XYZ file of C-alpha atoms in Angstrom:
663
model
C 112.171 76.341 97.619
C 112.629 79.015 100.290
C 110.175 81.879 100.630
C 112.821 84.298 99.325
C 113.426 82.129 96.257
C 109.673 81.887 95.693
C 109.324 85.658 96.035
C 112.032 86.229 93.432
C 110.584 83.666 90.988
C 107.016 85.014 91.383
C 108.254 88.498 90.571
C 110.167 87.190 87.553
C 107.196 85.165 86.263
C 104.778 88.062 86.736
C 107.073 90.360 84.772
C 107.478 87.809 81.968
C 103.746 87.146 81.695
C 102.894 90.846 81.607
C 105.520 91.407 78.916
C 104.249 88.569 76.735
C 100.611 89.599 77.273
C 101.470 93.050 75.929
C 103.327 91.583 72.956
C 100.351 89.355 72.128
C 97.315 91.517 72.922
C 98.591 95.063 72.382
C 101.494 94.871 69.933
C 100.184 91.902 67.870
C 103.758 90.587 67.890
C 103.926 87.450 70.067
C 107.404 86.145 70.861
C 106.473 82.796 72.458
C 103.899 80.093 71.733
C 100.641 79.676 73.671
C 102.102 76.481 75.116
C 105.156 78.298 76.484
C 102.967 81.078 77.885
C 100.732 78.530 79.629
C 103.768 76.807 81.204
C 104.882 80.111 82.744
C 101.330 80.899 83.843
C 100.720 77.600 85.626
C 104.135 77.716 87.264
C 103.030 81.021 88.779
C 99.683 79.506 89.827
C 101.472 76.655 91.612
C 103.840 79.011 93.434
C 100.996 81.269 94.582
C 99.096 78.242 95.849
C 102.166 77.126 97.778
C 102.960 80.623 99.084
C 99.550 82.445 99.199
C 101.052 85.255 101.288
C 103.151 86.257 98.251
C 100.207 86.624 95.874
C 99.759 90.174 94.574
C 96.277 91.701 94.056
C 97.449 92.436 90.500
C 98.976 89.050 89.767
C 98.604 87.869 86.145
C 96.649 84.928 87.571
C 93.796 87.385 88.240
C 93.228 87.449 84.477
C 91.013 84.362 84.822
C 88.713 85.967 87.403
C 88.363 85.779 91.136
C 85.676 85.515 93.779
C 82.116 86.351 92.662
C 80.611 89.559 94.091
C 77.172 90.122 95.624
C 76.940 93.576 94.039
C 79.110 96.338 92.601
C 80.274 99.096 94.916
C 79.903 102.637 93.668
C 82.820 104.838 92.640
C 82.718 108.633 92.645
C 84.861 109.829 89.762
C 87.512 112.343 90.757
C 87.349 113.730 87.223
C 83.915 113.823 85.583
C 83.559 111.348 82.727
C 81.629 113.654 80.428
C 79.960 113.042 77.087
C 80.304 114.775 73.708
C 77.829 116.657 71.553
C 76.737 114.559 68.569
C 76.689 115.834 64.996
C 75.109 113.981 62.092
C 76.079 115.909 58.948
C 79.179 117.292 57.266
C 77.640 120.770 57.518
C 77.616 120.430 61.323
C 81.282 119.363 61.242
C 82.155 122.485 59.231
C 80.194 124.652 61.684
C 82.076 123.102 64.634
C 85.494 123.714 63.037
C 84.566 127.298 62.115
C 83.384 128.055 65.660
C 86.655 126.761 67.113
C 88.686 128.904 64.716
C 86.565 131.982 65.440
C 86.943 131.541 69.211
C 90.724 131.037 68.970
C 91.342 133.641 66.282
C 93.451 131.191 64.287
C 93.298 127.720 62.760
C 93.051 124.712 65.059
C 94.571 121.239 64.821
C 92.242 118.368 65.695
C 92.818 114.754 66.678
C 90.420 112.749 64.500
C 89.740 109.272 65.913
C 87.321 106.396 65.308
C 84.565 106.251 67.920
C 84.612 102.726 69.375
C 81.140 101.335 70.048
C 81.610 99.976 73.554
C 81.395 100.852 77.229
C 83.384 103.757 78.670
C 85.529 102.998 81.717
C 88.074 104.642 83.983
C 91.337 102.923 84.997
C 93.078 104.422 88.016
C 96.684 103.547 88.846
C 98.263 104.351 92.217
C 102.072 104.201 92.272
C 101.991 102.192 89.073
C 99.499 99.556 90.280
C 95.982 99.206 88.862
C 93.833 100.311 91.778
C 90.275 100.772 90.497
C 88.476 100.051 87.244
C 85.027 101.630 87.054
C 82.217 102.228 84.591
C 81.245 105.725 83.467
C 77.804 105.504 85.096
C 76.207 108.934 84.982
C 79.591 110.593 84.535
C 79.860 111.443 88.223
C 79.311 108.041 89.854
C 80.035 104.652 88.301
C 80.401 101.034 89.402
C 83.540 99.340 90.657
C 84.234 96.586 88.104
C 87.926 96.153 88.964
C 87.815 92.350 89.125
C 86.293 92.191 85.646
C 88.685 94.846 84.305
C 91.630 92.692 85.398
C 90.453 89.871 83.121
C 90.997 92.059 80.030
C 94.454 90.999 78.941
C 95.333 94.178 77.030
C 94.996 96.234 80.237
C 98.324 96.480 82.109
C 98.017 95.508 85.756
C 101.049 97.639 86.598
C 102.956 100.322 84.714
C 106.438 101.807 85.005
C 105.970 105.507 85.641
C 106.912 107.935 88.383
C 103.450 109.398 88.965
C 101.592 108.728 92.177
C 98.265 108.886 90.305
C 97.478 108.162 86.681
C 93.854 107.836 85.603
C 93.002 107.014 82.009
C 89.740 106.596 80.160
C 89.031 103.926 77.597
C 86.317 102.060 75.739
C 85.811 98.379 76.540
C 84.517 96.499 73.526
C 83.959 92.969 72.289
C 85.722 92.068 69.008
C 83.280 90.843 66.391
C 84.720 87.326 66.195
C 84.296 86.924 69.966
C 80.741 88.276 69.743
C 79.751 85.811 67.029
C 81.329 82.945 68.982
C 79.508 83.975 72.187
C 76.099 84.174 70.490
C 76.690 80.855 68.712
C 77.574 79.198 72.014
C 74.586 80.741 73.802
C 72.226 79.687 71.026
C 73.395 76.069 71.280
C 72.957 76.133 75.058
C 69.629 77.957 74.996
C 71.183 81.048 76.591
C 70.741 84.766 76.031
C 71.514 86.149 72.570
C 73.004 89.633 72.577
C 71.693 92.237 70.131
C 75.126 93.572 69.175
C 78.759 93.595 70.386
C 78.224 96.713 72.491
C 75.408 95.097 74.481
C 77.518 91.972 74.867
C 80.465 94.018 76.158
C 78.295 95.929 78.625
C 76.675 92.735 79.906
C 80.036 91.004 80.249
C 81.688 93.868 82.110
C 78.805 93.939 84.608
C 78.973 90.236 85.471
C 79.137 89.737 89.220
C 81.237 86.625 88.593
C 84.546 87.734 87.079
C 85.237 84.172 85.936
C 82.394 84.611 83.434
C 83.750 87.987 82.320
C 87.147 86.339 81.737
C 85.628 83.985 79.144
C 84.065 86.768 77.059
C 87.203 87.973 75.264
C 86.774 91.688 76.033
C 89.291 94.258 74.842
C 89.929 97.983 75.281
C 91.184 101.092 73.543
C 92.404 103.880 75.812
C 91.650 107.360 74.457
C 92.273 109.928 77.186
C 94.308 110.882 80.265
C 91.826 111.863 82.959
C 94.341 112.983 85.575
C 97.975 112.625 86.523
C 100.307 114.350 88.947
C 103.768 115.740 88.323
C 103.492 115.564 84.540
C 101.907 117.834 81.950
C 101.253 117.324 78.257
C 100.999 120.056 75.644
C 98.673 118.059 73.444
C 96.247 115.171 73.460
C 98.461 113.325 70.952
C 101.504 113.691 73.203
C 99.538 112.178 76.091
C 98.360 109.196 74.025
C 101.893 108.568 72.745
C 103.041 108.484 76.365
C 100.314 105.972 77.269
C 101.350 103.776 74.358
C 104.929 103.754 75.679
C 103.568 102.628 79.065
C 101.944 99.607 77.417
C 98.327 100.714 76.988
C 96.299 99.683 73.959
C 95.726 103.197 72.628
C 93.032 104.209 70.128
C 94.167 103.340 66.597
C 93.772 105.064 63.213
C 93.936 108.577 64.708
C 95.175 111.508 62.647
C 95.955 115.166 63.280
C 94.056 117.341 60.813
C 93.193 121.024 60.544
C 90.841 121.778 57.655
C 87.172 120.856 57.478
C 87.675 119.214 54.096
C 90.474 116.968 55.410
C 88.367 116.002 58.440
C 85.373 115.148 56.239
C 87.578 113.098 53.916
C 88.852 111.200 56.953
C 85.286 110.592 58.174
C 84.493 109.105 54.757
C 87.634 106.928 54.900
C 86.753 105.570 58.335
C 83.188 104.984 57.162
C 84.468 102.859 54.280
C 86.802 100.958 56.664
C 83.973 100.339 59.125
C 82.824 96.924 57.928
C 86.385 95.576 57.575
C 87.496 96.462 61.116
C 87.570 93.636 63.701
C 85.510 95.812 66.090
C 82.483 98.084 65.797
C 82.756 101.850 65.422
C 79.696 104.064 65.370
C 81.261 107.384 64.464
C 84.310 109.652 64.493
C 85.503 111.833 67.382
C 86.971 115.245 66.519
C 88.918 116.891 69.378
C 91.062 119.996 69.601
C 94.551 118.548 70.057
C 96.210 121.421 71.928
C 95.420 121.358 75.676
C 95.757 125.148 76.149
C 93.376 125.739 73.246
C 90.830 123.458 74.904
C 90.884 125.713 77.975
C 90.228 128.771 75.783
C 87.370 127.054 73.928
C 85.747 126.049 77.240
C 82.708 123.942 78.091
C 78.938 123.935 77.622
C 76.724 122.923 80.559
C 77.276 119.213 79.962
C 79.649 118.906 76.988
C 82.976 120.448 75.912
C 83.047 123.064 73.144
C 86.367 121.680 71.885
C 85.084 118.277 70.719
C 82.196 116.642 68.881
C 81.274 113.101 67.875
C 80.177 112.605 64.281
C 77.697 109.694 64.298
C 77.558 107.405 61.298
C 74.141 106.751 59.814
C 72.939 103.177 60.513
C 74.773 100.468 58.562
C 72.710 99.316 55.593
C 72.760 96.106 53.557
C 70.827 94.775 50.570
C 69.129 91.376 50.648
C 66.194 89.520 49.124
C 62.647 89.685 50.498
C 61.835 85.963 50.356
C 58.307 86.077 51.774
C 55.813 88.066 53.865
C 54.220 86.245 56.799
C 51.310 87.484 58.890
C 51.395 87.403 62.704
C 48.249 87.950 64.778
C 48.717 89.894 68.015
C 46.699 89.801 71.249
C 44.586 92.815 70.179
C 43.758 91.137 66.856
C 46.162 93.212 64.755
C 47.589 91.431 61.720
C 51.242 92.442 61.437
C 53.160 91.620 58.237
C 56.678 90.295 58.780
C 59.418 90.282 56.145
C 61.287 86.988 55.756
C 64.726 87.890 54.420
C 67.655 86.080 52.914
C 69.942 86.137 56.020
C 72.581 88.880 56.016
C 75.156 90.127 58.566
C 74.185 93.588 59.787
C 75.486 95.670 62.717
C 76.895 92.643 64.510
C 74.157 90.037 64.011
C 72.563 87.913 61.307
C 69.231 89.400 60.233
C 66.635 87.132 58.656
C 63.382 88.974 59.441
C 61.995 92.477 59.945
C 58.613 93.948 60.803
C 56.672 95.637 57.985
C 54.241 97.374 60.394
C 51.059 97.470 58.277
C 49.693 97.441 54.718
C 50.190 101.213 54.356
C 53.929 100.755 54.985
C 54.086 97.996 52.333
C 52.072 100.046 49.810
C 54.077 103.231 50.385
C 57.357 101.437 49.657
C 55.757 99.185 47.001
C 57.262 96.093 48.629
C 56.856 92.834 46.749
C 57.946 89.271 47.436
C 61.201 88.620 45.557
C 62.339 92.268 45.733
C 65.873 93.322 46.621
C 65.493 95.515 49.691
C 67.806 97.714 51.753
C 67.672 97.046 55.492
C 69.146 98.686 58.566
C 68.798 98.433 62.326
C 66.865 101.211 64.030
C 69.023 102.226 66.975
C 71.425 99.470 65.870
C 68.994 96.925 67.342
C 65.643 96.536 65.513
C 65.841 95.455 61.837
C 63.773 97.549 59.428
C 63.250 97.746 55.678
C 64.352 101.129 54.350
C 63.757 100.930 50.601
C 63.352 98.749 47.505
C 65.840 98.535 44.633
C 63.329 98.666 41.774
C 66.104 98.207 39.198
C 66.496 94.598 40.430
C 62.762 93.790 40.472
C 61.680 90.562 38.752
C 59.316 90.883 35.773
C 56.696 88.550 37.240
C 56.396 90.369 40.613
C 52.933 91.456 41.777
C 51.820 93.983 44.430
C 51.302 92.503 47.894
C 47.763 92.376 49.266
C 46.831 91.797 52.905
C 44.676 88.705 53.462
C 40.929 89.266 53.699
C 40.608 86.589 56.382
C 42.586 85.928 59.565
C 45.342 83.332 59.017
C 44.688 81.973 62.509
C 40.903 81.530 62.594
C 39.715 82.205 59.030
C 37.294 84.949 60.082
C 37.037 88.258 58.122
C 39.455 91.115 58.867
C 38.985 94.882 58.597
C 41.227 97.948 58.430
C 40.735 100.446 61.258
C 41.369 104.197 61.414
C 44.972 103.640 62.555
C 46.070 101.733 59.395
C 45.962 98.452 61.320
C 44.279 95.362 59.880
C 42.319 93.543 62.604
C 40.625 90.199 63.015
C 36.890 90.485 63.769
C 36.823 87.310 65.875
C 37.221 88.015 69.595
C 37.747 84.274 70.137
C 40.552 84.011 67.578
C 43.048 81.386 68.863
C 46.110 83.532 68.055
C 44.627 86.492 69.939
C 43.622 84.277 72.809
C 47.092 82.745 73.232
C 48.829 86.125 73.182
C 46.205 87.682 75.445
C 46.619 84.916 78.021
C 50.402 85.013 77.707
C 50.320 88.762 78.433
C 47.960 88.247 81.382
C 50.373 85.756 82.944
C 53.553 87.726 82.182
C 55.917 88.881 84.921
C 54.932 92.566 84.770
C 51.228 91.640 84.810
C 49.890 88.848 87.072
C 53.289 87.121 87.256
C 52.168 83.494 86.898
C 55.530 81.768 86.912
C 55.773 78.920 84.391
C 52.860 80.135 82.271
C 54.847 80.923 79.124
C 53.766 80.714 75.486
C 54.289 76.943 75.245
C 52.185 76.156 78.331
C 49.452 78.630 77.348
C 49.274 77.066 73.871
C 49.088 73.607 75.448
C 46.180 74.640 77.700
C 44.285 76.354 74.872
C 44.778 73.477 72.438
C 43.439 71.050 75.062
C 40.346 73.256 75.632
C 41.269 73.827 79.289
C 41.425 77.617 79.055
C 39.219 79.987 77.032
C 39.833 83.191 79.011
C 41.950 84.441 81.920
C 39.357 83.419 84.515
C 39.795 79.787 83.444
C 43.343 79.845 84.845
C 41.808 79.896 88.328
C 39.573 76.885 87.610
C 42.489 74.611 86.690
C 43.375 71.636 88.874
C 46.780 69.973 89.113
C 45.400 66.731 87.691
C 44.149 68.646 84.590
C 47.698 69.749 83.832
C 49.821 66.796 84.961
C 48.676 64.544 82.129
C 49.528 67.004 79.357
C 52.513 66.610 77.035
C 55.851 67.550 78.707
C 54.090 68.244 82.024
C 54.270 66.236 85.225
C 52.930 66.241 88.775
C 55.624 68.558 90.142
C 55.303 71.058 87.278
C 51.526 70.991 87.587
C 51.604 71.622 91.357
C 54.089 74.479 90.946
C 51.911 76.069 88.277
C 48.748 75.805 90.392
C 50.610 77.431 93.324
C 51.767 80.283 91.087
C 48.226 80.774 89.741
C 46.874 80.908 93.290
C 49.521 83.463 94.317
C 48.608 85.695 91.378
C 45.170 86.346 92.890
C 46.838 88.870 95.211
C 48.820 90.704 92.528
C 46.667 93.806 93.041
C 44.416 96.056 90.977
C 47.239 97.855 89.144
C 48.697 94.552 87.911
C 45.230 93.267 86.963
C 44.410 96.382 84.920
C 47.680 96.012 83.014
C 47.077 92.266 82.600
C 43.670 92.853 81.007
C 45.467 94.321 78.007
C 43.449 97.521 77.585
C 44.745 99.300 74.492
C 47.177 102.170 75.199
C 47.218 101.369 78.931
C 50.698 100.368 80.044
C 52.073 99.629 83.513
C 52.337 103.268 84.577
C 48.835 104.152 83.379
C 47.434 101.033 85.086
C 49.061 102.086 88.365
C 47.634 105.600 87.985
C 44.135 104.194 87.430
C 44.395 101.961 90.483
C 45.853 104.746 92.615
C 43.102 107.179 91.595
C 39.979 104.992 91.675
C 40.994 102.233 94.141
C 38.537 99.585 92.838
C 37.812 98.098 89.429
C 34.140 99.057 89.806
C 35.110 102.714 90.236
C 37.262 102.554 87.108
C 34.378 101.008 85.155
C 32.062 103.838 86.232
C 34.584 106.661 85.679
C 33.652 109.407 83.218
C 35.912 110.627 80.435
C 36.418 113.889 82.316
C 37.506 112.030 85.464
C 39.892 109.837 83.481
C 41.447 112.817 81.670
C 42.118 114.522 85.008
C 44.754 111.865 85.823
C 48.352 113.027 85.270
C 49.706 112.017 81.824
C 46.257 110.723 80.770
C 44.894 111.958 77.448
C 41.614 111.589 75.582
C 42.754 108.551 73.576
C 43.706 106.665 76.739
C 40.425 107.650 78.396
C 38.445 106.456 75.374
C 40.287 103.120 75.427
C 39.358 102.547 79.085
C 35.712 103.457 78.510
C 35.569 101.297 75.371
C 37.034 98.275 77.203
C 34.493 98.387 80.021
C 31.606 98.934 77.593
C 31.984 95.456 76.058
C 29.714 92.848 77.722
C 32.296 90.045 77.410
C 34.815 92.097 79.381
C 32.271 92.705 82.143
C 31.570 88.978 82.272
C 35.316 88.267 82.526
C 35.751 90.709 85.426
C 32.746 89.264 87.278
C 34.215 85.773 86.848
C 37.612 86.954 88.144
C 35.857 88.326 91.233
C 34.122 84.979 91.685
C 37.548 83.313 91.627
C 38.681 85.718 94.414
C 41.114 87.656 92.245
C 41.863 90.912 94.051
C 40.155 93.828 92.265
C 40.814 96.618 94.742
C 43.898 98.641 95.546
C 45.605 99.379 98.826
C 47.694 102.510 98.770
C 50.891 101.485 100.495
C 51.830 104.840 101.958
C 54.441 104.230 104.635
C 55.426 107.861 105.027
C 55.087 111.382 103.684
C 58.773 112.181 103.119
C 58.209 112.774 99.401
C 54.842 114.548 99.581
C 54.550 117.004 96.694
C 57.803 115.831 95.086
C 58.129 114.531 91.532
C 60.984 112.216 90.544
C 62.239 111.161 87.112
C 64.229 107.909 86.959
C 66.892 107.280 84.313
C 69.708 104.784 83.760
C 70.460 101.532 85.587
C 70.653 101.714 89.384
C 73.362 99.652 91.131
C 71.257 97.556 93.531
C 67.573 98.028 92.672
C 65.327 98.129 89.645
C 63.598 101.317 88.596
C 60.219 99.814 89.488
C 61.495 99.118 93.020
C 62.685 102.714 93.359
C 59.356 103.942 91.974
C 57.463 101.880 94.555
C 59.533 103.465 97.352
C 58.786 106.953 96.023
C 55.045 106.302 95.775
C 54.920 104.627 99.199
C 56.401 107.804 100.659
C 53.824 110.060 99.043
C 55.834 111.107 95.986
C 55.138 110.872 92.255
C 57.175 109.736 89.271
C 57.162 111.083 85.750
C 58.547 109.756 82.492
C 59.869 113.120 81.303
C 61.964 115.930 82.771
C 60.319 119.341 83.084
C 60.458 122.421 85.301
C 58.006 120.612 87.609
C 60.561 117.847 88.269
C 62.139 118.044 91.732
C 64.753 115.257 91.461
C 66.286 113.099 88.756
C 67.407 109.726 90.152
C 70.203 108.692 87.771
C 72.054 105.420 87.385
C 74.555 103.967 84.921
C 74.117 104.736 81.217
C 71.735 107.646 81.909
C 70.815 109.379 78.667
C 69.120 112.538 77.435
C 67.031 112.968 80.597
C 70.220 113.591 82.554
C 71.394 116.241 80.094
C 68.008 117.976 80.204
C 68.036 117.954 84.008
C 71.486 119.565 84.002
C 70.287 122.208 81.541
C 67.251 123.024 83.714
C 69.303 123.029 86.924
C 67.286 120.192 88.460
C 68.853 118.322 91.383
C 70.425 115.034 90.242
C 70.816 112.295 92.840
C 72.278 108.794 92.815
C 71.004 105.692 94.584
C 72.946 106.384 97.812
C 71.516 109.911 98.099
C 68.052 108.568 97.330
C 68.241 105.897 100.044
C 69.576 108.534 102.426
C 66.498 110.655 101.710
C 64.261 107.650 102.362
C 65.999 106.993 105.669
C 66.468 110.536 106.934
C 63.767 112.522 105.125
């Protein structure tokens, strides 16, 4: 075959494959079998291998993924990818409609659309070719995920239009059947289980290896034209109809409605359809349809006045409370856990939920055998909402917390915070969880010292407190079940390395109540040695930023116990570092306070925080008038909106690194 013949056939095959992809993935009307499609596809693969110079960047063969990336480049959006104001009641919907009508002086027609629960992306086409696919990020800057976008078969790689630029916005999602299949596969292989389809879609779209993204079965609904040249649309509906003609998978089940009552009826209809749809929706978007009317209605600081998103309440299901089990935590708290008859809820199978404490159980009058209503808080954490007393069995009895610890058999007591606690400081369950926390990555970071290994060491009487880690020898570990010489040597090396973790990590590792990573770092930064912290007064502790009386009392209480003093002395004997070196490499951020939000492209938030502190700056967990900069990454939330409202400077990772470099 000559190069000209190959060029002609490649063009023909590409056109055929794009056509049949649209018929299958967008129109749900396939015209050829999978076998016939595969024959065309692999013919194209063979030709491109033979004539690599003829391969197009947007060839259908890119659907299976390409070369893995080291990181995602950043994309500055030419048109801001904004967010919508949320409403949660029908009264708020009525208020929104009335405000629009009052501002316009006449009735308004709205496009009412299901709100897909996925990840918002921009698709930019230059002269009909897909040029860039990017995530929303913070609305101003996102990540270039073009290679992963190309693996989504319902996205056209080229379109037939006369515009130089066409940018559209859509929601990438994972169909439920693909989500269930992915979690089932991961569970069999011991891989990560995703909390819900949205998390799975977000994780898949941000894979550095597009070949992995190609296996995840992602899909998209396009719901807006961001920009185009040489063409204007009178209405949102007209623009979406145009996109559908071009071959885009456009948002389904949309209707044009005017009255509040019709909109509310439609919200109810979509709510009833929710569980039967093959994809997740978490609400309904209500947008003024007429483009000129949108201009009149205008914008708020961070959201348009011409649109709102009605958010559905969490999905709820009824199931049976089979049993209540008690778990003992590292601080000795006995936490009741509901064992449920498994039920599908918000994308996953739920078989358990926390019951918090005995007050929670008593307040809801929960009994074993009851029919309970459950939901997922934030669509992630299962919780029991209520009991259906009409279905209660006649022989049910009120639940009582045990009077002794299920782990050690010692008495328990109820404290002032409604928690039931074990009185035995040497309780095995507490000890295992305490040691597991001490060794965790964010604490002393003893690699390989997970729950199973900790349990093994405790059960073999090799470890009774954290100081015993540093007395272990490789030969002590090598002979244990499922351990060997190599594993033992690696573990001993990791234990030895942890001695230099630093005072802030040690304070967090000790598990002082109400003292998290940030508070531990503040203590270390303020007092510099563990002895100084032990001798600190309540007044001195309360003078630390973001430190309150409860936190101060917890620190004082911890160091007042003799066994804790003995532990610290033993850690010193084992040469565990108990002082703190302020790593100040510069003063570029002296007097400046940063708030970090969202996911940064190339570094973790803790890495960015370390850079800020090393340059004399401070970080805070909340935005206020005292905040100087908000460092925002992808999926930034309410902190970003508050910063915009207060007029605080928002920077991205590039600007931040520029400040570090140039001051």
